[in-house]
PDB file of C-alpha atoms and ligand atoms in Angstrom:
ATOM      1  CA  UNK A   1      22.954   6.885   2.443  1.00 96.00           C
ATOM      2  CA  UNK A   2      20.030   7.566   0.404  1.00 97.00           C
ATOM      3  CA  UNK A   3      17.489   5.336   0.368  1.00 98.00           C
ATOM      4  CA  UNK A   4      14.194   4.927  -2.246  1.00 98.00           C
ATOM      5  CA  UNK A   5      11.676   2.530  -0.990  1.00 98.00           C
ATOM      6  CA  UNK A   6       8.830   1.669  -3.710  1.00 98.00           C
ATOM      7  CA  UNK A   7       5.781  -0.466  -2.275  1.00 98.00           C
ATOM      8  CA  UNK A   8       2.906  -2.105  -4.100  1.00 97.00           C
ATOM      9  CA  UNK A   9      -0.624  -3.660  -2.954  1.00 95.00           C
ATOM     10  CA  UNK A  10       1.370  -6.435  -1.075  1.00 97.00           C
ATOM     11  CA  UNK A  11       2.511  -4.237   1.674  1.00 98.00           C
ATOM     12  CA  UNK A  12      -0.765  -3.829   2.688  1.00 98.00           C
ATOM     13  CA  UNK A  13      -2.012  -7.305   1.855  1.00 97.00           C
ATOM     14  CA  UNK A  14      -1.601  -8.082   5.710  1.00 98.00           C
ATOM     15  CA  UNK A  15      -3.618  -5.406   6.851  1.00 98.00           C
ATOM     16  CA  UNK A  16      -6.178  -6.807   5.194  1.00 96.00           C
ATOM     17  CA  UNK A  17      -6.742  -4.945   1.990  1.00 94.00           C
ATOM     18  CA  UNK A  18      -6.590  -7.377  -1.113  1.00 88.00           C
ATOM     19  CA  UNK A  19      -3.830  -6.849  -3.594  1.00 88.00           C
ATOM     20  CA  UNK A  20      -4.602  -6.945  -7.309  1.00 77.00           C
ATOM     21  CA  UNK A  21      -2.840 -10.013  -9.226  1.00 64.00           C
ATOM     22  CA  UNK A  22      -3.323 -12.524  -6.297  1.00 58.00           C
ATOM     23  CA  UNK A  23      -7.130 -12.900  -7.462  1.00 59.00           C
ATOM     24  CA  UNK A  24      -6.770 -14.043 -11.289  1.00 66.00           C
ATOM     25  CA  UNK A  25      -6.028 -10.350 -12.483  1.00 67.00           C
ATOM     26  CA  UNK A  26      -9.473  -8.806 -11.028  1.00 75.00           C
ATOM     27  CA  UNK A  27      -9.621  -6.373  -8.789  1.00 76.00           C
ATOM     28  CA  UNK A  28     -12.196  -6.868  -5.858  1.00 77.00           C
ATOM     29  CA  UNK A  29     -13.997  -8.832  -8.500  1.00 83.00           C
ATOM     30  CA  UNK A  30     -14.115  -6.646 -11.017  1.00 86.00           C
ATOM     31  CA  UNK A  31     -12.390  -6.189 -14.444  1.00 89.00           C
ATOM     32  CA  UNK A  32      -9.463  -3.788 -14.648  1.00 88.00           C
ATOM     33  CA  UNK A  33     -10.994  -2.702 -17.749  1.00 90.00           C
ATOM     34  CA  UNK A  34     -13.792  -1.668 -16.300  1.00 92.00           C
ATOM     35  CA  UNK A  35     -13.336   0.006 -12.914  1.00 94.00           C
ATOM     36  CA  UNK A  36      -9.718   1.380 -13.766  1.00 93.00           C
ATOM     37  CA  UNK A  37      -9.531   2.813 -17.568  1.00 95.00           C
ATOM     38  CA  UNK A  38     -10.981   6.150 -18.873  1.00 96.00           C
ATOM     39  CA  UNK A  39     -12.983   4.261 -20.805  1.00 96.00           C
ATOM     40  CA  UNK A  40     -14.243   2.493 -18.212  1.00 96.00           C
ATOM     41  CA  UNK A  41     -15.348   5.620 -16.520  1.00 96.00           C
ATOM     42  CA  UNK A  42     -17.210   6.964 -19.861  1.00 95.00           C
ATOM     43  CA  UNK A  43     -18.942   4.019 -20.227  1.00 96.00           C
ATOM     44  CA  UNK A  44     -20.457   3.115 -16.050  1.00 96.00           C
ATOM     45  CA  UNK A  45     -19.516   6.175 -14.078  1.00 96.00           C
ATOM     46  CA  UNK A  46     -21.894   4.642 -11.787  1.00 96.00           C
ATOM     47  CA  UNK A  47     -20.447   1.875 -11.316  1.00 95.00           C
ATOM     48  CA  UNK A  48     -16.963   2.839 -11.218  1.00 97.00           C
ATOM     49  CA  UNK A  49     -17.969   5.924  -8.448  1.00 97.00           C
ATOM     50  CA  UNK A  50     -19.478   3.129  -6.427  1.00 96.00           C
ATOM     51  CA  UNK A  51     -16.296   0.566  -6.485  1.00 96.00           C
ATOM     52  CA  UNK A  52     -14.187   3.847  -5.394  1.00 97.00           C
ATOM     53  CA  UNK A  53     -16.754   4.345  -2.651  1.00 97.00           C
ATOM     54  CA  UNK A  54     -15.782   0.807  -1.358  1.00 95.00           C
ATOM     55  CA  UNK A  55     -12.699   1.145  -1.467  1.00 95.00           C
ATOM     56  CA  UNK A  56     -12.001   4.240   0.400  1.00 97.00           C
ATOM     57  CA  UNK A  57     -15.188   2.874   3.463  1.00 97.00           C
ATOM     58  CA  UNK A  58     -12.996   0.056   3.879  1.00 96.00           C
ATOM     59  CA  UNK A  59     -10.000   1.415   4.898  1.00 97.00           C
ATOM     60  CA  UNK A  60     -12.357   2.319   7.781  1.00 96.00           C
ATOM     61  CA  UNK A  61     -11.552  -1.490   9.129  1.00 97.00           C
ATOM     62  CA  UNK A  62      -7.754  -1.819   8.442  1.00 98.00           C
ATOM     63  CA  UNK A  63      -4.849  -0.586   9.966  1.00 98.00           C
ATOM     64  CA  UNK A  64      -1.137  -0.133   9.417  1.00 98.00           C
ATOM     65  CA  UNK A  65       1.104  -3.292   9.511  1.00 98.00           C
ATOM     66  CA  UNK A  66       4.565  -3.874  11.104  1.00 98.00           C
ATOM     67  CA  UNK A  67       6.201  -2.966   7.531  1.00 98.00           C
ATOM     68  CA  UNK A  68       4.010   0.204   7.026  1.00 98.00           C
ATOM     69  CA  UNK A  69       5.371   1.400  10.634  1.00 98.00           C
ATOM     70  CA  UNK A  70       8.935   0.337   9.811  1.00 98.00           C
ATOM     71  CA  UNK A  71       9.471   2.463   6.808  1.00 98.00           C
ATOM     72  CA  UNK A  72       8.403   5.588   8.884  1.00 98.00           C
ATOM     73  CA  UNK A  73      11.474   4.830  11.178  1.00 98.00           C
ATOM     74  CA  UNK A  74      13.272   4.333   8.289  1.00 98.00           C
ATOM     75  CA  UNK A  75      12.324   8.170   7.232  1.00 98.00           C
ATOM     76  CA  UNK A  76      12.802   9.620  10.749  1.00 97.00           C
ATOM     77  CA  UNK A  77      16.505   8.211  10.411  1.00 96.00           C
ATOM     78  CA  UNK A  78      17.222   9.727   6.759  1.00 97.00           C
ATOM     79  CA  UNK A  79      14.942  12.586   6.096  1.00 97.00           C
ATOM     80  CA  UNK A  80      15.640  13.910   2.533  1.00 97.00           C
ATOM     81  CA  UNK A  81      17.808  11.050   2.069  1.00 98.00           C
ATOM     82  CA  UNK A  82      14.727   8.698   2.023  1.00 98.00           C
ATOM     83  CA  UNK A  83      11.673   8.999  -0.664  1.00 98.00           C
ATOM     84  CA  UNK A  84       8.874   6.610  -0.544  1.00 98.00           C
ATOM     85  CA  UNK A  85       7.125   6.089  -3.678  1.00 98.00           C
ATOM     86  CA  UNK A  86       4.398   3.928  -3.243  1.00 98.00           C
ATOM     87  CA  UNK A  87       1.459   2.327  -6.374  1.00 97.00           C
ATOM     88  CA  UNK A  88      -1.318   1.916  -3.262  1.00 98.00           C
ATOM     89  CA  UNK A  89      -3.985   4.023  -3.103  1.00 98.00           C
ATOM     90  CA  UNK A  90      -5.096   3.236   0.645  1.00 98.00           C
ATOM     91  CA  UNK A  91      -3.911   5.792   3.287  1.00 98.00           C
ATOM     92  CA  UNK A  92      -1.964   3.095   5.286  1.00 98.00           C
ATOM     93  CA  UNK A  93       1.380   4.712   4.581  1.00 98.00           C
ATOM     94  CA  UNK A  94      -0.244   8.349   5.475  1.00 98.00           C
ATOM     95  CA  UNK A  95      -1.163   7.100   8.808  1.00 98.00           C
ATOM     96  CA  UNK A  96       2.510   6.482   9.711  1.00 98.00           C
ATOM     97  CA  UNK A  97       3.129  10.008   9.579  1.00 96.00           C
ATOM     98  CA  UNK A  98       5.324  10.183   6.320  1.00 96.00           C
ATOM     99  CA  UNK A  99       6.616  13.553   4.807  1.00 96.00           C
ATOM    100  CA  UNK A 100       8.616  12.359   2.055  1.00 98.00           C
ATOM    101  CA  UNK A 101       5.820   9.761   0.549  1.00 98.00           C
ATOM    102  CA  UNK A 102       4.311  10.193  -3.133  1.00 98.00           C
ATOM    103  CA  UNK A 103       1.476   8.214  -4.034  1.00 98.00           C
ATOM    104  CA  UNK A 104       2.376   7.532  -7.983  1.00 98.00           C
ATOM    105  CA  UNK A 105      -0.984   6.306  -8.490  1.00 97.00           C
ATOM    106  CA  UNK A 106      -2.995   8.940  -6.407  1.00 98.00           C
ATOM    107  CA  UNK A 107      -5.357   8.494  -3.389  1.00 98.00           C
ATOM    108  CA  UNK A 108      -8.732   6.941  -2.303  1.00 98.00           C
ATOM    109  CA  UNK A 109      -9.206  10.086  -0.111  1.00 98.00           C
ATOM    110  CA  UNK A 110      -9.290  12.505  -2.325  1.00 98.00           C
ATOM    111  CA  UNK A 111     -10.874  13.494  -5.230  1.00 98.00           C
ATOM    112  CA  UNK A 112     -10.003  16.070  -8.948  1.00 97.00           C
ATOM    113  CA  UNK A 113     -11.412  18.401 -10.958  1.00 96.00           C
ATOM    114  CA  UNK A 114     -11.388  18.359 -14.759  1.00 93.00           C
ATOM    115  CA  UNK A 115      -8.926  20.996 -14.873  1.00 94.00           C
ATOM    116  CA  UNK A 116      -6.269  18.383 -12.582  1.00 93.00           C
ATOM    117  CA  UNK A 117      -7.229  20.170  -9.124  1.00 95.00           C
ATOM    118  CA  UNK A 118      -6.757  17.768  -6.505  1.00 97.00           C
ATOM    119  CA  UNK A 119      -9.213  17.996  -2.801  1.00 96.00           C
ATOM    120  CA  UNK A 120      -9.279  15.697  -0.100  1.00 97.00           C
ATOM    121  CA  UNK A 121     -12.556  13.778  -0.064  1.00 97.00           C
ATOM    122  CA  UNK A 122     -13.581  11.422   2.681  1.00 96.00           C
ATOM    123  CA  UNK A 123     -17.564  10.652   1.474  1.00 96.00           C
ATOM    124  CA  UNK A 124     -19.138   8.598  -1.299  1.00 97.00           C
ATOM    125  CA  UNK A 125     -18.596  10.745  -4.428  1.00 98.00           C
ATOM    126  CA  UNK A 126     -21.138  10.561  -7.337  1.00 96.00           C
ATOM    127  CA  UNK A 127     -22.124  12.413 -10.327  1.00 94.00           C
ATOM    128  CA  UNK A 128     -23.916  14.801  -8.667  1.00 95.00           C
ATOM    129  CA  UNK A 129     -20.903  16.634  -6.677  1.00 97.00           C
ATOM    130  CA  UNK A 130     -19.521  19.105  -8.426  1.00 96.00           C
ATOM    131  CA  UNK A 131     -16.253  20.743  -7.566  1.00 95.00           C
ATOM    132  CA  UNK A 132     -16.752  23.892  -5.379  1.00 94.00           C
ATOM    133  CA  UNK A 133     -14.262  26.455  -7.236  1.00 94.00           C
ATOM    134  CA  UNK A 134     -15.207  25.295 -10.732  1.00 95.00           C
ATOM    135  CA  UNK A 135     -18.312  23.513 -10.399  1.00 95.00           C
ATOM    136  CA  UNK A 136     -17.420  21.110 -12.460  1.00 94.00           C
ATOM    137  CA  UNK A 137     -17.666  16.968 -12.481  1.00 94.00           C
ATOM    138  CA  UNK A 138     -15.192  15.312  -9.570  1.00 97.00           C
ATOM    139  CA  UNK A 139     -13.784  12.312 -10.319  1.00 97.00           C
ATOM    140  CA  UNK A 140     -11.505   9.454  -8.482  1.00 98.00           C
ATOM    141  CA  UNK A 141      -7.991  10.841  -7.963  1.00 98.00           C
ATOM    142  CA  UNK A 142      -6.663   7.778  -9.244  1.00 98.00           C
ATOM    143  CA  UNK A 143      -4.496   6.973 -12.134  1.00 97.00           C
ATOM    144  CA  UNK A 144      -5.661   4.430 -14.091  1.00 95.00           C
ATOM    145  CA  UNK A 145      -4.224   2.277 -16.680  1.00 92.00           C
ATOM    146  CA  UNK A 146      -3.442   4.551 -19.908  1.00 92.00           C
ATOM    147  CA  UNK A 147      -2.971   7.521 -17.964  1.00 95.00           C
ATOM    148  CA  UNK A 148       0.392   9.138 -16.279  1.00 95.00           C
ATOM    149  CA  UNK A 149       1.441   8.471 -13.169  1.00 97.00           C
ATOM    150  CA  UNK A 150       2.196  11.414 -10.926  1.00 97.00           C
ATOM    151  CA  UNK A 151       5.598  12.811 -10.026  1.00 98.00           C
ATOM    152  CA  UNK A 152       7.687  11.308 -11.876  1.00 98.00           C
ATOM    153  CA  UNK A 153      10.164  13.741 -12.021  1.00 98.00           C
ATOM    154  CA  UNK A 154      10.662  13.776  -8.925  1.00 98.00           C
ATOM    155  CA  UNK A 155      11.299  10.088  -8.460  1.00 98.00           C
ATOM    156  CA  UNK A 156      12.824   9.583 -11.265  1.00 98.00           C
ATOM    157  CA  UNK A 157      15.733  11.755 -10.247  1.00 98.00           C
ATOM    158  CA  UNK A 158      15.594  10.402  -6.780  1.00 98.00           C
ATOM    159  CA  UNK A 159      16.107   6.983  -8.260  1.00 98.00           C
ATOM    160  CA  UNK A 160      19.418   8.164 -10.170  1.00 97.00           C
ATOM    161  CA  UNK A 161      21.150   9.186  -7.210  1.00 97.00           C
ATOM    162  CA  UNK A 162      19.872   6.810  -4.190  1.00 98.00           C
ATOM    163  CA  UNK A 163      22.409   4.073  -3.257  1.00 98.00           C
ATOM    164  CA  UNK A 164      19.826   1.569  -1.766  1.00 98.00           C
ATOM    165  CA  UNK A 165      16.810   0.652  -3.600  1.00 98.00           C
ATOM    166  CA  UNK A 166      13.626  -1.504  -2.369  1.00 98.00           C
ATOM    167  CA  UNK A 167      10.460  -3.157  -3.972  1.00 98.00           C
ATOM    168  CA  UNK A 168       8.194  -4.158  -1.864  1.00 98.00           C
ATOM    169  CA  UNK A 169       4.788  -6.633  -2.732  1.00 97.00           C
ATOM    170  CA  UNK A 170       4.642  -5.173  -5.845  1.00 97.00           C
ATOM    171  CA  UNK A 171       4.628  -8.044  -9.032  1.00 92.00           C
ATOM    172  CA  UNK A 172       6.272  -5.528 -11.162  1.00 90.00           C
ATOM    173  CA  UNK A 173       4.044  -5.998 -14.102  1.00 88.00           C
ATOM    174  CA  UNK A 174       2.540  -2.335 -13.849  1.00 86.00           C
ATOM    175  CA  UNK A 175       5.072   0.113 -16.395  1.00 90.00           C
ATOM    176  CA  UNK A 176       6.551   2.924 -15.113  1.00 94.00           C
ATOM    177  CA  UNK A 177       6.927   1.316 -11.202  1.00 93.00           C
ATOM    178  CA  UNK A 178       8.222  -1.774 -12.804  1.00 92.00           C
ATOM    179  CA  UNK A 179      10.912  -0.109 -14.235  1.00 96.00           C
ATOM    180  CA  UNK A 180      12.321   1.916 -11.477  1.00 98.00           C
ATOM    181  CA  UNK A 181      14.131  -1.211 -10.252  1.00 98.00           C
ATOM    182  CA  UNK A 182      16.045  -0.892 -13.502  1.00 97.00           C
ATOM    183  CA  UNK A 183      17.101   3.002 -13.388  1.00 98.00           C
ATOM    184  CA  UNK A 184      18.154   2.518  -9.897  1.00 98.00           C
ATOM    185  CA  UNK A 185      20.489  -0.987 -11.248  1.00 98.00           C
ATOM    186  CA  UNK A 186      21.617   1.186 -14.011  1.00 97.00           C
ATOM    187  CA  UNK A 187      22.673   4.074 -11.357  1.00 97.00           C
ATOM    188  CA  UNK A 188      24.938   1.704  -9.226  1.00 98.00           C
ATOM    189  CA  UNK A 189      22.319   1.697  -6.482  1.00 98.00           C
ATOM    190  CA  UNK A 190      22.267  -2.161  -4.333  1.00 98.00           C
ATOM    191  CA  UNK A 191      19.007  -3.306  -5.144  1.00 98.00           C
ATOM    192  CA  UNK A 192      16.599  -5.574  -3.238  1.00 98.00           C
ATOM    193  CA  UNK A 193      13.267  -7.087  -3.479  1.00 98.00           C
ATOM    194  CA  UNK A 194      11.190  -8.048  -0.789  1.00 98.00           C
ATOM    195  CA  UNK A 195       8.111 -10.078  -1.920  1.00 98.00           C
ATOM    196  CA  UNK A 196       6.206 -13.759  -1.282  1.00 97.00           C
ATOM    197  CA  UNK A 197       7.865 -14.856  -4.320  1.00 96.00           C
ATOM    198  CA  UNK A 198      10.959 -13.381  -6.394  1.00 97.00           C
ATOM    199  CA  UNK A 199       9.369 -11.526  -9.462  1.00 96.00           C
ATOM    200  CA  UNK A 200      12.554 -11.758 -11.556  1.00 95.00           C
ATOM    201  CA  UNK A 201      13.809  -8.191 -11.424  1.00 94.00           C
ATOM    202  CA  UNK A 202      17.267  -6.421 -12.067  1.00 97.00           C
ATOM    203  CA  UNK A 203      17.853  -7.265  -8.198  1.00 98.00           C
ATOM    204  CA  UNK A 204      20.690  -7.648  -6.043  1.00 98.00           C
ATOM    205  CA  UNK A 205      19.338  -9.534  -3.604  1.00 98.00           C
ATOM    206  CA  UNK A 206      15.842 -11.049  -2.821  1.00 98.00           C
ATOM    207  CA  UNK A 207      14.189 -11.418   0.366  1.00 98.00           C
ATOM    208  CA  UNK A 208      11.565 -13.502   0.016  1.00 98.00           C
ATOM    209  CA  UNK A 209       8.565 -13.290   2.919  1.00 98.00           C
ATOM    210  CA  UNK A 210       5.457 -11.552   4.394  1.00 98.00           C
ATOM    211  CA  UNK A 211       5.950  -7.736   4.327  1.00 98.00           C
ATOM    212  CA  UNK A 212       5.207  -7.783   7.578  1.00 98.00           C
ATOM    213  CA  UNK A 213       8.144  -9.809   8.840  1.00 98.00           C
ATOM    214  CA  UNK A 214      10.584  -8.942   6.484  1.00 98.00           C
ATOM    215  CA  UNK A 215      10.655  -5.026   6.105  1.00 98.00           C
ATOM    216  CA  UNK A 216      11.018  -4.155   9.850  1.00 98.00           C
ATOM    217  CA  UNK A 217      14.369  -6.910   9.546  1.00 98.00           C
ATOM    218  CA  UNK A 218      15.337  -5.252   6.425  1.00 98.00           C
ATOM    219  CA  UNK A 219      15.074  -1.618   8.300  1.00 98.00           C
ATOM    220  CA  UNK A 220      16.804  -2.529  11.224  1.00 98.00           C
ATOM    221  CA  UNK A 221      19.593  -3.861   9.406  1.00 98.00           C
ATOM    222  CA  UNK A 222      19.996  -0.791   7.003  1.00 97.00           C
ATOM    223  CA  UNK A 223      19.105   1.434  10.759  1.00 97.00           C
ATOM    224  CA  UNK A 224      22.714  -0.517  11.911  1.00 96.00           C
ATOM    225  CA  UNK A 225      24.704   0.276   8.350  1.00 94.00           C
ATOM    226  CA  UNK A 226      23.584   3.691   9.191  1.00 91.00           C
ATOM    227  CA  UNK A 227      24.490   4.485  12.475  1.00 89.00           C
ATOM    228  CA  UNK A 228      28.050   2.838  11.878  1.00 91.00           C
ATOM    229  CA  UNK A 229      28.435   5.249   9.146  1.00 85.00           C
ATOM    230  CA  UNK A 230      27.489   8.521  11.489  1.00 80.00           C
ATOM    231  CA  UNK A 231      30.242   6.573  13.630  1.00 72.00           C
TER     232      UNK A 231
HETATM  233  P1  NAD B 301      -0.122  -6.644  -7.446  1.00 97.45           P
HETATM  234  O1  NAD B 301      -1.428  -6.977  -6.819  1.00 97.45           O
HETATM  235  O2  NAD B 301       0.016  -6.735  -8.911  1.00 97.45           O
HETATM  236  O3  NAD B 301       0.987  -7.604  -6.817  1.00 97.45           O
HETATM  237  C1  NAD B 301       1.069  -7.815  -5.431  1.00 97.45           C
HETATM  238  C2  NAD B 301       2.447  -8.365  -5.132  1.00 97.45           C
HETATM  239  O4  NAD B 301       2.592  -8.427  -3.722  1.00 97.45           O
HETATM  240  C3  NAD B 301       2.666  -9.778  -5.681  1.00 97.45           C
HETATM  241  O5  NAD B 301       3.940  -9.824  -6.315  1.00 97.45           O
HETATM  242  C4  NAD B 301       2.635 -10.669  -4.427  1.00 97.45           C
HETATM  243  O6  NAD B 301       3.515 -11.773  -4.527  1.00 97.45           O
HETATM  244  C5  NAD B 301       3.111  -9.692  -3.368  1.00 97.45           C
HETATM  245  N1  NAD B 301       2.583  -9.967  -2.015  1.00 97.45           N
HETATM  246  C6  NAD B 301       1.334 -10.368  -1.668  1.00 97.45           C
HETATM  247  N2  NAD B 301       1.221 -10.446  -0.336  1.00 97.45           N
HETATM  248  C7  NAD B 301       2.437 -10.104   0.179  1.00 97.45           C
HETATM  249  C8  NAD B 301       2.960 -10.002   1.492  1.00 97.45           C
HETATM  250  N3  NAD B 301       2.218 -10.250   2.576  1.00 97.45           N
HETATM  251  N4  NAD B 301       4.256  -9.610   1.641  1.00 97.45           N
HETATM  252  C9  NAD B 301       5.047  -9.347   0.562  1.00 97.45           C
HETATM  253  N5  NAD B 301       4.592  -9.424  -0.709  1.00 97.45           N
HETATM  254  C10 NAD B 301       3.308  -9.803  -0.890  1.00 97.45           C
HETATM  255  O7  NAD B 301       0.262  -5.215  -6.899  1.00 97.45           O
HETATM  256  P2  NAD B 301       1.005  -4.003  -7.604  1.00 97.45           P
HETATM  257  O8  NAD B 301       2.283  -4.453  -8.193  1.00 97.45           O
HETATM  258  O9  NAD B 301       1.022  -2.941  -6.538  1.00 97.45           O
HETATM  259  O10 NAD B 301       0.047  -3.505  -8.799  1.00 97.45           O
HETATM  260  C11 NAD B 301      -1.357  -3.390  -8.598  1.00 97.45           C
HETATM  261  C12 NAD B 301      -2.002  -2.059  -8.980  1.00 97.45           C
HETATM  262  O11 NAD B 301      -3.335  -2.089  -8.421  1.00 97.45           O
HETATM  263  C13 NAD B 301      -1.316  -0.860  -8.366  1.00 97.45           C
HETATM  264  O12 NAD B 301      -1.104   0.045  -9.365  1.00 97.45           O
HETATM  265  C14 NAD B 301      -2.301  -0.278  -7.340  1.00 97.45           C
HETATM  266  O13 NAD B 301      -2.609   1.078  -7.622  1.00 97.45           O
HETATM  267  C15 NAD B 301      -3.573  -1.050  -7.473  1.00 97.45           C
HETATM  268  N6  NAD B 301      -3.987  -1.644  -6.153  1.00 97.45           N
HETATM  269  C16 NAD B 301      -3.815  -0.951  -4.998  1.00 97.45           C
HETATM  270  C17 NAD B 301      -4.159  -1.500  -3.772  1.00 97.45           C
HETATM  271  C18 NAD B 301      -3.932  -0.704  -2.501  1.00 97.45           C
HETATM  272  O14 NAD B 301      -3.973   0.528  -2.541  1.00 97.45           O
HETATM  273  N7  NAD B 301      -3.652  -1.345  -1.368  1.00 97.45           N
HETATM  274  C19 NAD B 301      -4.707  -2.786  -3.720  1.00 97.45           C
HETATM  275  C20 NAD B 301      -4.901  -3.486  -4.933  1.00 97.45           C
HETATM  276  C21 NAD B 301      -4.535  -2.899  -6.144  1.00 97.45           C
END
């Protein structure tokens, strides 16, 4: 069985880092416009270095949920027959030990060159660091709105050929991720949603709950499906 998870800011809602859409369409207080365009960035580097800067010192104080820990089980059990796409930029999924996780939307802990080199960065980052092979300006390794997501290649061929595909706490209002539901519909795969409130997807079925209830349910009944089939 191959199996393509994709998770938004609502898996990690119960760990304590705030998802997007649930505050009026700011995030953290701010204006998507301004702390997550290229524009943005032109205009107040300084401020948009310093809301990055938050975000990555609070993941200091949070910690992988029940649903974060489920999905690596769910990987242990089907190796290259699971991928795990996620739109979160936290490191809650890292922690769990994943090898088959792409962040589509990059990473608070790390930070790229103007040439598209990518280097782990753990500190505040400003415009005064400079990249140590070019020396030139670092920015966020996040994609913001306008630009591509990453590997989408990859997951887009996953999603062709998986037979089981998930959403979870994502609102599926951010294009490409809100399609992917679609492609895998399209490719026969059983679709399901798991989310506080249905978002009115191509789904199969819809599980509606707290991440942290539902997904470890969800996994342990897929865990079942595949042991009977390995007999
Ligand atoms: P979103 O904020 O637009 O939507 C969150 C979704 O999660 C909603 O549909 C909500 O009903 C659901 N939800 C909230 N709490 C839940 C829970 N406990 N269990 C199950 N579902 C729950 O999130 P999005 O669709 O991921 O899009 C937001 C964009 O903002 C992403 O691209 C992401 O990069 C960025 N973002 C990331 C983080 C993070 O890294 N944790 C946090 C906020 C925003």
């Amino acid at each position: 069985m191959r199996v393509c998870v994709l998770t938004g800011a609502g898996i990690s809602a119960e760990s304590g880092v705030p998802t997007f859409r649930d505050a009026g369409g700011l995030w953290e207080g701010h204006r998507v416009e301004d702390v997550a365009t290229p524009e943005g960035f032109e205009r107040d580097p300084v401020c948009v270095y310093r809301f990055y800067d938050e975000r990555r010192k609070s993941l200091g104080t949070v910690e992988p949920n029940p649903a974060h820990h489920a999905l690596a089980k769910l990987e242990a059990a089907l190796g290259e027959d699971f991928l795990l796409v996620t739109q979160n930029i936290d490191d809650l999924h890292d922690r769990c030990g994943h090898v088959r996780l792409r962040h589509m939307h990059g990473e608070l802990l790390a930070a790229r060159n103007e040439y598209g080199d990518v280097l782990p960065w753990r500190d505040d980052l400003g415009e005064s660091d400079r990249c140590p092979t070019t020396g030139t300006r670092l920015r966020p390794h996040v994609v913001w709105f306008g630009e591509m997501p990453l590997h989408m290649l990859e997951i887009e061929e996953f999603l062709s050929s998986c037979d089981v595909f998930c959403a979870i706490g994502t609102s599926g209002l951010v294009y490409p991720a809100a399609g992917f539901a679609s492609i895998a519909f399209h490719a026969g795969a059983h679709c399901v949603e798991i989310n506080l409130q249905a978002t009115g997807g191509p789904f199969h079925e819809v599980r509606t709950g707290a991440a942290g209830t539902m997904v470890p349910a969800w996994v342990d009944e897929l865990l079942t499906e595949i042991d009977a089939e390995h007999g």
